[in-house]
Structures are given as C-alpha cells and as structure tokens.
Tab-separated table of C-alpha atoms and ligand atoms in Angstrom:
chain	number	residue	atom	x	y	z
A	1	MET	CA	0.000	0.000	0.000
A	2	SER	CA	1.447	3.409	-0.958
A	3	THR	CA	0.915	6.665	0.851
A	4	VAL	CA	-0.762	9.467	-1.045
A	5	PRO	CA	1.637	11.707	-3.086
A	6	SER	CA	2.192	14.871	-1.061
A	7	ASP	CA	3.144	18.483	-1.847
A	8	ARG	CA	5.425	18.300	1.236
A	9	SER	CA	4.673	21.871	2.282
A	10	PRO	CA	4.399	22.393	6.084
A	11	ASP	CA	1.120	24.193	5.443
A	12	SER	CA	-0.548	25.257	2.197
A	13	THR	CA	-3.435	27.355	3.512
A	14	LEU	CA	-2.028	30.613	2.118
A	15	ALA	CA	-1.287	28.920	-1.212
A	16	PHE	CA	-4.892	27.725	-1.270
A	17	LEU	CA	-6.199	31.242	-0.675
A	18	ARG	CA	-3.864	32.545	-3.405
A	19	GLU	CA	-4.384	29.829	-6.027
A	20	GLY	CA	-8.107	29.350	-5.378
A	21	TYR	CA	-9.894	27.111	-7.835
A	22	ARG	CA	-6.592	25.882	-9.316
A	23	PHE	CA	-5.053	24.805	-6.005
A	24	VAL	CA	-5.928	21.086	-6.120
A	25	GLY	CA	-5.551	20.715	-9.889
A	26	ALA	CA	-2.087	22.288	-9.840
A	27	ARG	CA	-0.907	19.736	-7.263
A	28	CYS	CA	-2.564	16.824	-9.081
A	29	ASP	CA	-0.850	17.871	-12.326
A	30	ARG	CA	2.502	18.366	-10.634
A	31	LEU	CA	2.411	15.045	-8.758
A	32	GLY	CA	0.803	13.103	-11.626
A	33	SER	CA	-2.075	11.812	-9.481
A	34	ASP	CA	-5.766	12.581	-8.915
A	35	VAL	CA	-5.244	11.726	-5.235
A	36	VAL	CA	-2.836	14.097	-3.460
A	37	GLN	CA	-2.100	15.098	0.097
A	38	THR	CA	-1.446	18.558	1.461
A	39	ARG	CA	-1.785	20.382	4.789
A	40	LEU	CA	-4.570	22.918	5.170
A	41	LEU	CA	-5.264	24.837	8.381
A	42	LEU	CA	-2.370	22.773	9.824
A	43	GLU	CA	-4.226	19.508	9.187
A	44	PRO	CA	-3.187	16.745	6.749
A	45	THR	CA	-5.803	16.740	3.997
A	46	ILE	CA	-6.321	14.394	1.047
A	47	CYS	CA	-7.563	16.078	-2.132
A	48	LEU	CA	-9.366	14.185	-4.901
A	49	ARG	CA	-10.494	15.052	-8.390
A	50	GLY	CA	-12.090	13.212	-11.307
A	51	ARG	CA	-15.111	11.026	-11.934
A	52	ASP	CA	-14.059	7.899	-10.023
A	53	ALA	CA	-12.801	9.994	-7.128
A	54	ALA	CA	-16.206	11.706	-6.988
A	55	GLU	CA	-17.929	8.324	-6.867
A	56	LEU	CA	-15.655	7.323	-3.990
A	57	PHE	CA	-16.254	10.609	-2.163
A	58	TYR	CA	-20.037	10.158	-2.208
A	59	ASP	CA	-19.860	6.622	-0.764
A	60	GLU	CA	-21.435	7.110	2.666
A	61	GLU	CA	-19.959	3.837	3.902
A	62	ARG	CA	-16.525	5.417	3.560
A	63	PHE	CA	-17.057	9.055	4.506
A	64	VAL	CA	-18.914	11.170	7.049
A	65	ARG	CA	-19.629	14.898	7.057
A	66	ARG	CA	-19.541	15.513	10.798
A	67	GLY	CA	-16.662	17.866	11.583
A	68	ALA	CA	-15.534	18.062	7.941
A	69	MET	CA	-16.296	21.704	7.149
A	70	PRO	CA	-13.806	24.061	8.878
A	71	MET	CA	-15.431	26.256	11.564
A	72	ARG	CA	-14.747	29.457	9.593
A	73	GLY	CA	-16.966	28.041	6.832
A	74	GLN	CA	-19.696	26.977	9.213
A	75	ARG	CA	-19.741	30.317	11.026
A	76	THR	CA	-20.283	32.227	7.791
A	77	LEU	CA	-21.504	30.088	4.895
A	78	THR	CA	-23.514	27.125	6.151
A	79	GLY	CA	-24.235	27.816	9.804
A	80	VAL	CA	-23.640	25.327	12.628
A	81	GLY	CA	-25.979	22.346	13.013
A	82	GLY	CA	-27.505	22.360	9.521
A	83	VAL	CA	-28.053	19.498	7.074
A	84	GLN	CA	-24.534	19.776	5.601
A	85	GLY	CA	-22.878	18.330	8.727
A	86	LEU	CA	-25.329	15.469	9.407
A	87	ASP	CA	-24.871	11.778	8.646
A	88	GLY	CA	-27.018	8.647	8.448
A	89	ALA	CA	-30.647	8.696	9.637
A	90	ALA	CA	-30.456	12.290	10.913
A	91	HIS	CA	-29.252	13.449	7.496
A	92	ARG	CA	-31.872	11.449	5.610
A	93	ALA	CA	-34.728	12.918	7.669
A	94	ARG	CA	-33.445	16.497	7.333
A	95	LYS	CA	-32.667	16.125	3.641
A	96	ALA	CA	-36.160	14.748	2.974
A	97	MET	CA	-37.512	17.995	4.428
A	98	PHE	CA	-35.599	19.998	1.792
A	99	MET	CA	-36.443	17.670	-1.055
A	100	SER	CA	-40.189	17.857	-0.191
A	101	LEU	CA	-39.985	21.521	-1.290
A	102	MET	CA	-38.650	20.598	-4.720
A	103	THR	CA	-41.799	19.506	-6.578
A	104	PRO	CA	-42.077	20.491	-10.251
A	105	ASP	CA	-45.011	22.838	-9.499
A	106	SER	CA	-43.182	24.528	-6.678
A	107	ILE	CA	-40.016	24.993	-8.756
A	108	ARG	CA	-42.103	26.444	-11.597
A	109	GLU	CA	-43.735	28.842	-9.135
A	110	LEU	CA	-40.336	30.170	-8.026
A	111	GLY	CA	-39.287	30.445	-11.682
A	112	GLN	CA	-42.435	32.461	-12.412
A	113	LEU	CA	-41.815	34.821	-9.499
A	114	PHE	CA	-38.301	35.434	-10.854
A	115	ALA	CA	-39.579	35.942	-14.412
A	116	ASP	CA	-42.092	38.486	-13.047
A	117	GLU	CA	-39.208	40.344	-11.417
A	118	TRP	CA	-37.456	40.686	-14.799
A	119	ARG	CA	-40.671	41.968	-16.350
A	120	THR	CA	-41.046	44.706	-13.755
A	121	ARG	CA	-37.359	45.668	-13.620
A	122	ILE	CA	-36.578	45.882	-17.372
A	123	PRO	CA	-38.610	49.107	-17.967
A	124	ALA	CA	-36.875	50.738	-14.952
A	125	TRP	CA	-33.455	49.787	-16.342
A	126	ALA	CA	-34.453	51.251	-19.732
A	127	GLU	CA	-35.283	54.521	-18.022
A	128	ASN	CA	-32.460	54.819	-15.503
A	129	GLY	CA	-29.388	53.952	-17.525
A	130	PRO	CA	-26.595	51.482	-16.812
A	131	VAL	CA	-27.160	48.815	-14.181
A	132	VAL	CA	-24.863	46.328	-12.459
A	133	LEU	CA	-26.483	43.008	-13.243
A	134	TYR	CA	-25.070	41.271	-10.159
A	135	ASP	CA	-26.641	43.831	-7.805
A	136	GLU	CA	-29.976	43.892	-9.609
A	137	VAL	CA	-30.351	40.129	-9.992
A	138	GLY	CA	-29.403	39.530	-6.347
A	139	ARG	CA	-32.258	41.759	-5.224
A	140	MET	CA	-34.678	40.197	-7.725
A	141	LEU	CA	-33.844	36.728	-6.413
A	142	THR	CA	-34.249	37.966	-2.833
A	143	ARG	CA	-37.773	39.244	-3.555
A	144	ALA	CA	-38.674	36.064	-5.449
A	145	VAL	CA	-37.364	33.528	-2.935
A	146	TRP	CA	-38.746	35.331	0.130
A	147	ALA	CA	-42.218	35.342	-1.493
A	148	TRP	CA	-41.844	31.684	-2.512
A	149	ALA	CA	-40.669	30.649	0.957
A	150	GLY	CA	-43.627	32.395	2.628
A	151	ALA	CA	-41.359	34.877	4.433
A	152	PRO	CA	-42.583	38.496	4.671
A	153	LEU	CA	-40.198	41.121	3.283
A	154	ALA	CA	-40.661	44.896	3.218
A	155	GLU	CA	-39.233	46.565	0.106
A	156	ALA	CA	-37.125	48.741	2.430
A	157	ASP	CA	-35.351	45.586	3.694
A	158	VAL	CA	-34.491	44.051	0.299
A	159	ARG	CA	-31.020	45.592	0.034
A	160	ARG	CA	-30.094	44.696	3.604
A	161	ARG	CA	-31.225	41.078	3.286
A	162	THR	CA	-29.442	40.645	-0.061
A	163	ALA	CA	-26.257	42.087	1.472
A	164	GLU	CA	-26.483	39.641	4.401
A	165	MET	CA	-26.804	36.711	1.984
A	166	HIS	CA	-23.821	37.955	-0.048
A	167	ALA	CA	-21.740	38.441	3.110
A	168	MET	CA	-22.338	34.814	4.168
A	169	ILE	CA	-21.432	33.524	0.708
A	170	GLU	CA	-18.226	35.551	0.545
A	171	GLY	CA	-17.166	34.911	4.145
A	172	PRO	CA	-15.425	31.523	4.292
A	173	ALA	CA	-12.458	31.758	1.917
A	174	VAL	CA	-11.211	35.221	2.854
A	175	LEU	CA	-9.337	36.806	5.729
A	176	GLY	CA	-10.120	40.157	7.366
A	177	PRO	CA	-13.131	42.432	6.883
A	178	LYS	CA	-14.980	40.238	4.382
A	179	HIS	CA	-14.815	37.325	6.805
A	180	TRP	CA	-16.092	39.491	9.658
A	181	ARG	CA	-18.922	40.786	7.479
A	182	GLY	CA	-19.839	37.142	6.912
A	183	LEU	CA	-19.944	36.500	10.666
A	184	VAL	CA	-22.082	39.574	11.292
A	185	GLY	CA	-24.372	38.813	8.343
A	186	ARG	CA	-24.976	35.305	9.631
A	187	ARG	CA	-25.596	36.407	13.213
A	188	ARG	CA	-28.198	38.944	12.083
A	189	ALA	CA	-29.821	36.580	9.601
A	190	GLU	CA	-30.119	33.746	12.120
A	191	ARG	CA	-31.820	36.176	14.509
A	192	TRP	CA	-34.591	37.304	12.145
A	193	ALA	CA	-34.979	33.833	10.592
A	194	GLY	CA	-35.437	32.371	14.103
A	195	GLU	CA	-38.069	35.020	14.872
A	196	LEU	CA	-39.992	34.115	11.702
A	197	VAL	CA	-40.003	30.441	12.711
A	198	GLU	CA	-41.240	31.322	16.220
A	199	ARG	CA	-44.040	33.463	14.853
A	200	VAL	CA	-45.226	30.680	12.539
A	201	ARG	CA	-45.137	28.183	15.408
A	202	ALA	CA	-47.138	30.572	17.600
A	203	GLY	CA	-49.765	31.025	14.869
A	204	ALA	CA	-48.876	34.741	14.598
A	205	LEU	CA	-47.590	34.504	11.012
A	206	PRO	CA	-49.664	32.575	8.473
A	207	ALA	CA	-47.070	30.923	6.201
A	208	PRO	CA	-48.772	29.063	3.311
A	209	GLU	CA	-48.946	25.281	3.517
A	210	GLY	CA	-46.019	23.698	1.669
A	211	SER	CA	-43.905	26.871	1.820
A	212	ALA	CA	-40.321	26.520	3.029
A	213	LEU	CA	-40.970	28.602	6.147
A	214	ARG	CA	-43.988	26.497	7.157
A	215	VAL	CA	-42.333	23.149	6.321
A	216	ILE	CA	-39.209	24.009	8.318
A	217	ALA	CA	-41.184	25.446	11.263
A	218	GLU	CA	-43.298	22.266	11.467
A	219	HIS	CA	-40.562	19.730	10.665
A	220	ARG	CA	-40.012	16.870	13.119
A	221	ASP	CA	-36.656	15.138	13.253
A	222	GLU	CA	-36.128	11.357	13.033
A	223	ARG	CA	-37.114	11.073	16.705
A	224	GLY	CA	-40.246	13.187	16.296
A	225	ALA	CA	-38.876	16.382	17.884
A	226	PRO	CA	-39.255	19.858	16.309
A	227	LEU	CA	-36.053	21.588	15.214
A	228	PRO	CA	-34.566	23.910	17.860
A	229	ARG	CA	-35.216	27.520	16.855
A	230	ARG	CA	-31.585	28.212	15.912
A	231	ILE	CA	-31.334	25.102	13.742
A	232	ALA	CA	-34.642	25.931	12.041
A	233	ALA	CA	-33.186	29.382	11.307
A	234	VAL	CA	-30.039	27.799	9.825
A	235	GLU	CA	-32.176	25.589	7.579
A	236	LEU	CA	-34.419	28.449	6.432
A	237	LEU	CA	-31.231	30.289	5.480
A	238	ASN	CA	-30.107	27.124	3.664
A	239	VAL	CA	-32.988	27.805	1.262
A	240	LEU	CA	-32.818	31.617	1.049
A	241	ARG	CA	-29.018	32.148	0.868
A	242	PRO	CA	-28.168	29.730	-1.983
A	243	THR	CA	-31.153	30.870	-4.022
A	244	VAL	CA	-29.846	34.443	-3.869
A	245	ALA	CA	-26.420	33.003	-4.791
A	246	VAL	CA	-27.834	32.005	-8.167
A	247	ASP	CA	-27.139	35.677	-9.034
A	248	ARG	CA	-23.508	34.668	-9.669
A	249	TYR	CA	-24.592	32.042	-12.157
A	250	VAL	CA	-26.857	34.584	-13.862
A	251	VAL	CA	-23.846	36.915	-14.224
A	252	PHE	CA	-21.814	34.014	-15.672
A	253	LEU	CA	-24.665	33.227	-18.038
A	254	ALA	CA	-24.757	36.846	-19.231
A	255	LEU	CA	-20.972	36.775	-19.575
A	256	ALA	CA	-21.186	33.592	-21.666
A	257	LEU	CA	-23.839	35.186	-23.912
A	258	HIS	CA	-21.572	38.211	-24.280
A	259	ASP	CA	-18.496	36.106	-25.149
A	260	HIS	CA	-20.425	33.698	-27.414
A	261	PRO	CA	-23.163	35.842	-29.023
A	262	GLN	CA	-23.806	33.184	-31.691
A	263	TRP	CA	-25.735	31.272	-28.986
A	264	ARG	CA	-28.267	34.045	-28.304
A	265	ASP	CA	-30.753	33.055	-31.018
A	266	PRO	CA	-30.561	29.279	-30.454
A	267	VAL	CA	-30.963	29.752	-26.685
A	268	ARG	CA	-34.010	31.971	-27.187
A	269	ALA	CA	-35.584	29.659	-29.750
A	270	ASP	CA	-35.242	26.252	-28.179
A	271	ASP	CA	-35.723	25.004	-24.618
A	272	ALA	CA	-33.352	22.032	-25.048
A	273	THR	CA	-30.598	24.344	-26.311
A	274	ALA	CA	-31.215	26.749	-23.419
A	275	GLU	CA	-30.766	23.829	-21.029
A	276	GLN	CA	-27.494	22.777	-22.692
A	277	PHE	CA	-26.238	26.338	-22.426
A	278	VAL	CA	-27.155	26.467	-18.730
A	279	GLN	CA	-25.410	23.139	-18.065
A	280	GLU	CA	-22.249	24.371	-19.754
A	281	VAL	CA	-22.341	27.560	-17.664
A	282	ARG	CA	-22.565	25.409	-14.517
A	283	ARG	CA	-19.691	23.214	-15.702
A	284	TYR	CA	-17.388	25.889	-17.040
A	285	TYR	CA	-17.586	28.768	-14.560
A	286	PRO	CA	-16.147	28.580	-11.038
A	287	PHE	CA	-18.466	28.628	-8.044
A	288	PHE	CA	-18.062	26.149	-5.169
A	289	PRO	CA	-14.428	25.027	-5.327
A	290	LEU	CA	-14.598	21.965	-3.043
A	291	ALA	CA	-16.743	19.654	-0.945
A	292	ALA	CA	-15.392	18.310	2.372
A	293	ALA	CA	-15.772	14.997	4.255
A	294	ARG	CA	-13.862	12.798	6.735
A	295	VAL	CA	-12.871	9.146	6.452
A	296	ARG	CA	-15.359	7.043	8.448
A	297	ARG	CA	-13.049	4.003	8.862
A	298	SER	CA	-9.566	3.439	7.445
A	299	PHE	CA	-9.575	1.948	3.951
A	300	GLU	CA	-7.420	1.658	0.880
A	301	TRP	CA	-8.361	2.867	-2.609
A	302	ARG	CA	-6.235	2.191	-5.696
A	303	GLY	CA	-3.262	1.539	-3.468
A	304	HIS	CA	-3.670	4.753	-1.448
A	305	ALA	CA	-4.222	4.726	2.310
A	306	PHE	CA	-7.173	6.737	3.673
A	307	PRO	CA	-6.750	6.782	7.477
A	308	GLN	CA	-9.792	7.093	9.749
A	309	GLY	CA	-10.722	10.700	10.502
A	310	ARG	CA	-8.583	12.207	7.685
A	311	ARG	CA	-10.141	15.275	6.051
A	312	VAL	CA	-10.811	14.702	2.349
A	313	LEU	CA	-11.698	17.370	-0.192
A	314	LEU	CA	-13.293	16.742	-3.575
A	315	ASP	CA	-12.196	19.268	-6.196
A	316	LEU	CA	-15.543	20.195	-7.787
A	317	TYR	CA	-14.051	22.757	-10.150
A	318	GLY	CA	-11.223	20.409	-11.162
A	319	THR	CA	-13.649	17.539	-11.796
A	320	ASN	CA	-15.794	19.783	-14.003
A	321	HIS	CA	-12.614	20.585	-15.942
A	322	HIS	CA	-11.102	17.104	-16.016
A	323	PRO	CA	-9.997	16.225	-19.575
A	324	GLU	CA	-10.882	12.549	-19.096
A	325	ILE	CA	-14.528	13.508	-18.602
A	326	TRP	CA	-14.705	16.700	-20.650
A	327	PRO	CA	-12.734	16.914	-23.914
A	328	GLU	CA	-11.284	20.416	-24.372
A	329	PRO	CA	-12.422	21.362	-20.864
A	330	GLU	CA	-11.268	24.988	-21.142
A	331	ARG	CA	-13.501	25.638	-24.138
A	332	PHE	CA	-17.076	26.807	-23.586
A	333	ARG	CA	-19.071	24.359	-25.728
A	334	PRO	CA	-22.767	23.952	-24.819
A	335	GLU	CA	-23.161	21.407	-27.623
A	336	ARG	CA	-21.249	18.889	-25.488
A	337	PHE	CA	-24.515	18.490	-23.553
A	338	ALA	CA	-26.566	17.511	-26.637
A	339	GLY	CA	-27.393	13.854	-26.037
A	340	TRP	CA	-25.386	13.899	-22.811
A	341	ARG	CA	-26.067	10.903	-20.576
A	342	ASP	CA	-26.442	12.305	-17.102
A	343	ASP	CA	-23.483	11.146	-15.024
A	344	PRO	CA	-24.016	11.999	-11.338
A	345	PHE	CA	-20.241	11.925	-10.785
A	346	GLY	CA	-19.085	13.784	-13.907
A	347	LEU	CA	-20.883	17.124	-13.677
A	348	VAL	CA	-20.511	18.193	-10.043
A	349	PRO	CA	-20.827	21.984	-9.683
A	350	GLN	CA	-23.408	21.352	-6.953
A	351	GLY	CA	-21.998	18.080	-5.656
A	352	GLY	CA	-22.416	14.526	-6.949
A	353	GLY	CA	-24.282	11.294	-6.324
A	354	ASP	CA	-28.023	11.426	-5.798
A	355	HIS	CA	-30.119	13.912	-3.891
A	356	THR	CA	-30.679	11.613	-0.894
A	357	GLY	CA	-26.933	12.020	-0.209
A	358	HIS	CA	-25.221	15.383	0.209
A	359	ARG	CA	-25.725	16.541	-3.361
A	360	CYS	CA	-27.206	20.054	-3.475
A	361	ALA	CA	-30.941	20.155	-2.688
A	362	GLY	CA	-31.419	23.178	-4.924
A	363	GLU	CA	-29.996	21.959	-8.204
A	364	TRP	CA	-33.326	21.881	-10.065
A	365	ILE	CA	-34.201	25.320	-8.721
A	366	THR	CA	-30.850	26.608	-9.921
A	367	ILE	CA	-31.400	25.257	-13.439
A	368	GLU	CA	-34.953	26.657	-13.552
A	369	LEU	CA	-33.831	30.128	-12.430
A	370	MET	CA	-30.940	30.140	-14.896
A	371	LYS	CA	-33.264	29.181	-17.747
A	372	ARG	CA	-35.632	32.009	-16.781
A	373	ALA	CA	-32.668	34.395	-16.793
A	374	ALA	CA	-31.550	33.075	-20.189
A	375	ALA	CA	-35.054	33.642	-21.571
A	376	ALA	CA	-35.098	37.211	-20.217
A	377	LEU	CA	-31.588	38.100	-21.453
A	378	THR	CA	-32.176	36.710	-24.943
A	379	GLY	CA	-35.907	37.360	-25.383
A	380	ALA	CA	-37.345	40.012	-23.075
A	381	MET	CA	-34.782	42.787	-23.560
A	382	SER	CA	-32.003	44.107	-25.723
A	383	TYR	CA	-28.924	45.669	-24.114
A	384	ARG	CA	-25.281	46.549	-24.610
A	385	VAL	CA	-22.283	45.498	-22.562
A	386	PRO	CA	-20.034	48.605	-22.403
A	387	PRO	CA	-16.226	48.255	-21.985
A	388	GLN	CA	-15.469	47.121	-18.410
A	389	ASP	CA	-13.305	44.714	-16.428
A	390	LEU	CA	-14.853	41.290	-16.983
A	391	ALA	CA	-11.733	39.197	-16.278
A	392	LEU	CA	-12.413	36.263	-13.976
A	393	ASP	CA	-9.766	35.817	-11.303
A	394	LEU	CA	-9.586	32.109	-10.415
A	395	GLY	CA	-7.632	33.059	-7.300
A	396	ARG	CA	-10.704	34.713	-5.844
A	397	MET	CA	-13.313	32.500	-4.182
A	398	PRO	CA	-16.148	32.819	-4.923
A	399	ALA	CA	-15.287	34.268	-8.346
A	400	LEU	CA	-17.114	37.132	-10.018
A	401	PRO	CA	-16.157	39.604	-12.778
A	402	PRO	CA	-14.927	42.772	-10.976
A	403	SER	CA	-17.554	44.971	-12.631
A	404	GLY	CA	-20.462	42.712	-11.617
A	405	LEU	CA	-21.375	42.966	-15.326
A	406	ILE	CA	-22.686	46.378	-16.270
A	407	VAL	CA	-25.330	46.580	-18.994
A	408	ASP	CA	-26.692	49.733	-20.624
A	409	GLY	CA	-28.961	50.776	-23.462
A	410	VAL	CA	-31.614	48.407	-22.110
A	411	ARG	CA	-34.808	48.238	-24.170
A	412	PRO	CA	-37.771	45.971	-23.503
A	413	ALA	CA	-38.186	43.590	-26.456
A	414	GLY	CA	-40.871	44.215	-29.080
B	501	HEM	C1	-26.154	29.009	-6.680
B	501	HEM	C2	-26.152	27.823	-7.096
B	501	HEM	C3	-25.791	26.704	-6.156
B	501	HEM	C4	-24.583	26.102	-6.033
B	501	HEM	C5	-23.320	26.380	-6.841
B	501	HEM	C6	-24.721	25.106	-4.999
B	501	HEM	C7	-23.723	24.242	-4.608
B	501	HEM	C8	-23.838	23.319	-3.606
B	501	HEM	C9	-22.782	22.434	-3.190
B	501	HEM	C10	-21.389	22.333	-3.816
B	501	HEM	C11	-23.252	21.703	-2.157
B	501	HEM	C12	-22.468	20.700	-1.319
B	501	HEM	C13	-22.453	19.319	-1.889
B	501	HEM	C14	-21.715	18.386	-0.975
B	501	HEM	O1	-21.453	18.709	0.183
B	501	HEM	O2	-21.374	17.278	-1.389
B	501	HEM	C15	-24.607	22.147	-1.895
B	501	HEM	C16	-25.392	21.655	-0.886
B	501	HEM	C17	-26.630	22.147	-0.593
B	501	HEM	N1	-27.346	23.077	-1.311
B	501	HEM	FE1	-26.713	24.034	-2.956
B	501	HEM	N2	-25.977	25.164	-4.499
B	501	HEM	C18	-26.681	26.112	-5.178
B	501	HEM	C19	-28.011	26.427	-5.035
B	501	HEM	C20	-28.822	25.931	-4.054
B	501	HEM	C21	-30.207	26.286	-3.882
B	501	HEM	C22	-30.995	27.173	-4.827
B	501	HEM	C23	-30.634	25.646	-2.746
B	501	HEM	C24	-31.985	25.638	-2.072
B	501	HEM	C25	-33.048	26.246	-2.474
B	501	HEM	C26	-29.530	24.893	-2.215
B	501	HEM	C27	-29.551	24.135	-1.071
B	501	HEM	C28	-28.543	23.297	-0.673
B	501	HEM	C29	-28.609	22.458	0.509
B	501	HEM	C30	-29.751	22.383	1.504
B	501	HEM	C31	-27.412	21.734	0.559
B	501	HEM	C32	-26.979	20.714	1.617
B	501	HEM	C33	-27.263	19.313	1.093
B	501	HEM	C34	-26.817	18.222	2.026
B	501	HEM	O3	-25.836	18.383	2.753
B	501	HEM	O4	-27.474	17.170	2.022
B	501	HEM	N3	-28.451	25.096	-3.046
B	501	HEM	N4	-24.947	23.114	-2.797
C-alpha cells in the first residue's frame, strides 16, 4: 500500500487562498495523481479530483460529514448544526424535508416569481441607464425567494437582506473584513430567521402550507422532535441564501452570452438548447471550489491509504474541468450536452451522487432560475455590454467579474 503523493509543504493554507480554484488541480498535475495530500489549516488533507474519485467521495460507507467543514466556513456560509454536517438517519430525515420543497409545481412557481421580477425591472433599467447586473439580480432573487418561501419582506429591507446573503457567501475563503462581514451577516440573519419560525409556530404569522418557512417550522426530526429555533433558522437560510447566490450564475450566463453571441438566437428559440447552455455555464464557470468529508473508517483505494478521521476534499471545479470527462475542458461548448447521458459523478458543480446524499438540494431550482434568466436576457430585452473589467480571477473565491457585469442601453423587447 502506498501513501498518497504529497506536496510536502508544512502548510498550504495561504497557497490555497492565493491559487483558489486551481489549487488542487495544480498539485494533481505536478504530482501526476488525482489523489494528493497537502496540509490545510495545519491539518493533513487528502484532495481528490475526477469522476471515479467523486464516486468514492459520495460513498457514505466510507465518509462522514460531521466535523468536515472548517469552523470558519460553518460560522459564515452554512451555519452550525444544519443538514450539511449530518450523517445517516439524521441526514436522511433532514434532507427529505428539503427535497419535499422541490416539486415540479413549486419549482415552476419560483421560476415564475423570478420571471415576473425581470418583467417589472426591465422598464426601470431602460429609463435609468446602466445597471450592475449582479446587484440587480441579487435583489430580484431575494424578492422572489422570500415570497416563494412564505417569508414576509418589506421593500425597504431588500437591500439589507441581499447584502447579508452575499456576506455569508463571501465569508469563508477570505481573511479580514470580508470574513467578519460574513460572521455579522450570519448572526443577524439567524436572529430574524429564528423570529420568523417562532411566529409561525405561535400562529402569529400565516405561512402558506407547503412553503419553506412552514415546512421548516413544522418539521419533526427522526425522533419526532421539532427543530430547535436556531437550527430551524439555519435551515431556512439554507434555502434563502443559496437561491440568492444564483445571481452569480446569472452573471456568468450573461458573460457567456456576451463572449459567445452566436448562442443568443438558439438559446431563445429552443428550450433544449437553453438547457445545454445552462449546463455548460454550470460546468465551465467557477463557483463552489470543493466539498469536504472525513474518512469514516480506514480503507485503501487504488493503493492509497485513507486513514480514519482524515479530512478529504473533492475538487468540484477540477472535476468539471477534467480532460478525461470533458474533452477540451477549457472551451465553452454547450453542444457537449446535446445527447449527454447524465453522469451523477461527472458534472458536479453542486456536488455529486443522488439527492438523498449530500448533493445540493437546490440543483433543479438553480437550473430553472438560470433558464428564466436566459429567456429574459435573450428574449425580453435588448442591451449593450459597455467596456469594463470582466476578467475572472480564479484566485478569488467565490469568483465574479470585478464589474459585476454592467449593462446599458436596455430596451424591452418588441
Ligand atoms: C447558486 C447555485 C448553487 C450552487 C453552486 C450550490 C452548490 C452546492 C454544493 C457544492 C453543495 C455541497 C455538496 C456536498 O457537500 O457534497 C450544496 C449543498 C446544498 N445546497 Fe446548494 N448550491 C446552489 C443552489 C442551491 C439552492 C438554490 C438551494 C436551495 C433552495 C440549495 C440548497 C442546498 C442544501 C440544503 C445543501 C446541503 C445538502 C446536504 O448536505 O445534504 N443550493 N450546494
């Protein structure tokens, strides 16, 4: 049995923060292996990339999630005590709660709320000149997902709530003020989310049946107990925060339409083509760099030792760009998804495996919202993209073009 090839650095945390999405791939390429070891936050950590590695990573007999996500990530991005860190029966019961929200009708309803937002905002953009798409779309998603989740939201609070969601998303992989903003954003958000849950439980706030707020407030765990208020707040935020985060994908989608304008007409004309375009945006652009787990019991895989308790990271970005799965991975080619046979371990921007495991609960919502955005950007409006800094820095996590994508000359279509 061989040990895992190692980068031999005493600690690579700063290199990780500098190299970002390329950190794992660079070491895999250098060491000639899709299984490599490094030290992150002073802890030995095995990094994996590729299709077979993803299949291994999602084997719940081999890995657990408890204690896998570093505290700085939990205190900003996910919250402490949420579904991401559960295993076994507790995870299955909690995950079923999320998946019960994901019916086709319910997803369509959220898509419609988002499409309505575009319809109301486009005339205002036409009147008021250039807009930063990232800022606008974030607020549109906030309005849409709060309404869908049954959570009241005054128009005066939209900016503040969107900023809290952004702060949590940007908090984990940075040092200094952005990290602190993430901590503050989460503390505030957990407070008001907990109050909403309490009011629903007390009958003081009538959340519609089947809405996320009502389902979470009334959820019973695998032993029949309601969720503690703070955990219910964390789980409500696990619906609201990542839905607002789809704004990054919408910016990437607009960027892809800008860089590949020959796709505008086909995307507008044909639903299947729009879906292929959306899938390629999810594959190509960087969002979540990694997923984290710990070895349940020592085992050996392809001659490599995985000791019990070792932290293991799956390189999501590197798997989506692995040449053995994706020919010419650095080219944006939506046509690669024509006739694509869904491989739950090949396309992993939102995790892999099936949705009873730790794969993202909101993947169908994400695709629906992106398709609505594609329809709006190609069909409901015309616009220009003036000169600006659109370069994506793969060393910044999560990535975003510095300008947030400014559009001007907006005109409602026909
Ligand atoms: C913006 C687009 C999104 C991206 C890039 C994304 C990405 C991810 C990733 C990488 C994971 C972790 C997978 C793992 O640990 O193996 C995850 C988990 C999760 N996502 Fe998403 N997500 C997105 C949107 C959403 C939406 C819209 C929702 C809900 C409405 C959502 C809810 C969740 C939940 C609840 C989990 C935890 C699942 C579990 O641990 O069982 N996500 N997501």
